[in-house]
XYZ file of C-alpha atoms in Angstrom:
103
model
C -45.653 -107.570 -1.367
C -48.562 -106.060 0.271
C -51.223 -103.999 -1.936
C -52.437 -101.212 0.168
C -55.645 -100.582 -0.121
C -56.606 -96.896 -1.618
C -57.602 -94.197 0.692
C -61.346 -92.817 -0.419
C -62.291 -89.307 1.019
C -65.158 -89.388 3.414
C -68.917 -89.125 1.471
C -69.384 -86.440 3.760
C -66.272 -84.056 3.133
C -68.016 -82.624 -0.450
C -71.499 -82.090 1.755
C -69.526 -80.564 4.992
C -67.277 -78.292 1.799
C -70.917 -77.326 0.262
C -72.482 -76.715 3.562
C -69.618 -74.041 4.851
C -69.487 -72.343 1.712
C -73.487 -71.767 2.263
C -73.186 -71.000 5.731
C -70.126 -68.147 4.619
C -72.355 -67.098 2.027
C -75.409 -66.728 4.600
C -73.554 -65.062 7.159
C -72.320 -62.102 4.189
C -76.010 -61.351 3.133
C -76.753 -61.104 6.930
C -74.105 -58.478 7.036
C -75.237 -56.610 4.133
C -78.531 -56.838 5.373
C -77.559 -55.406 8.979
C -76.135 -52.395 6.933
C -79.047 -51.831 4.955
C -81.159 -52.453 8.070
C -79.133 -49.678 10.011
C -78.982 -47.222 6.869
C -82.992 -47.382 6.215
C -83.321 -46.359 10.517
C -81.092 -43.888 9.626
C -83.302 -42.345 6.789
C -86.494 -43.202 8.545
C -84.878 -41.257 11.661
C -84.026 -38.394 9.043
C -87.546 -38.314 7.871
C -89.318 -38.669 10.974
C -87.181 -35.303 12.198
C -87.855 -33.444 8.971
C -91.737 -34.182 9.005
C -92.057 -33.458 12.734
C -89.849 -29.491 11.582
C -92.374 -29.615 8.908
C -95.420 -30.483 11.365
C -94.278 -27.294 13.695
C -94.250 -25.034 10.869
C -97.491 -25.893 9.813
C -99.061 -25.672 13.367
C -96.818 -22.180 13.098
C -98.295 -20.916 9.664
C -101.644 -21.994 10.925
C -101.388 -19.823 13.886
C -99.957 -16.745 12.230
C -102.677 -16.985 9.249
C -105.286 -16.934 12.047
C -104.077 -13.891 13.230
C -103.661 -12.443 10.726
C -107.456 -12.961 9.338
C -108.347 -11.476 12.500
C -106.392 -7.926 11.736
C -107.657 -8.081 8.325
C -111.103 -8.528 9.513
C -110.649 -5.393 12.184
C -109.384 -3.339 9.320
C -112.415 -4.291 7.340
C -114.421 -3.169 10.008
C -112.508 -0.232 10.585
C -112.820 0.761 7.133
C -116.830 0.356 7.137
C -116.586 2.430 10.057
C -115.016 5.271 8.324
C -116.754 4.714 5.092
C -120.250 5.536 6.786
C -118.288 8.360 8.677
C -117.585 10.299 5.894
C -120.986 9.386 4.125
C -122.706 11.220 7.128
C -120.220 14.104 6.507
C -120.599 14.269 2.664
C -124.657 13.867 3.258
C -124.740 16.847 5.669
C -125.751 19.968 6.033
C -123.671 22.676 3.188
C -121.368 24.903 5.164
C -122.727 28.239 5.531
C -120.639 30.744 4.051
C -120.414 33.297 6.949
C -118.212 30.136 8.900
C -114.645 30.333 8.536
C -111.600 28.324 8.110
C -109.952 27.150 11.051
C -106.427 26.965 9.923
């Protein structure tokens, strides 16, 4: 009777198991990492929009302030106007008293 001799699994077959459960492993966190890649554009894209609304509405506000300074300073001047109007009136001659009312 012949002995056969024993089969012994390749050295390599525990390295080649190791080295495809890495590589599966690797190629998930690239995945997840694509996703999180994609979401964060997404937010950025989100936030670049909203700041460039914001932006506009400044510039807006800005505009509409300006003008608005500009009405309040006519008004101002309007009002100095009048002020020294009436002063002239109040500091001028009485009335006489033979002058009458226009209605």
């Amino acid at each position: 009777m012949s002995t056969s001799p024993e089969s012994k699994p390749s050295p390599w077959l525990p390295l080649a198991v190791t080295l495809a459960v890495t590589l599966a492993g690797i190629a998930g966190q690239w995945g997840t990492l694509g996703s999180d890649v994609r979401h964060l554009e997404r937010r950025v894209t989100t936030a670049e929009s909203e700041l460039a609304r914001v932006s506009s509405a400044q510039s807006k506000a800005d505009t509409q302030a300006a003008r608005i300074e500009a009405r309040l300073d006519g008004v101002k001047e309007e009002l100095t106007r009048l002020a020294k109007a009436v002063e002239r009136l109040s500091d001028g001659p009485a009335p006489s008293r033979s002058a009458h009312a226009v209605p």
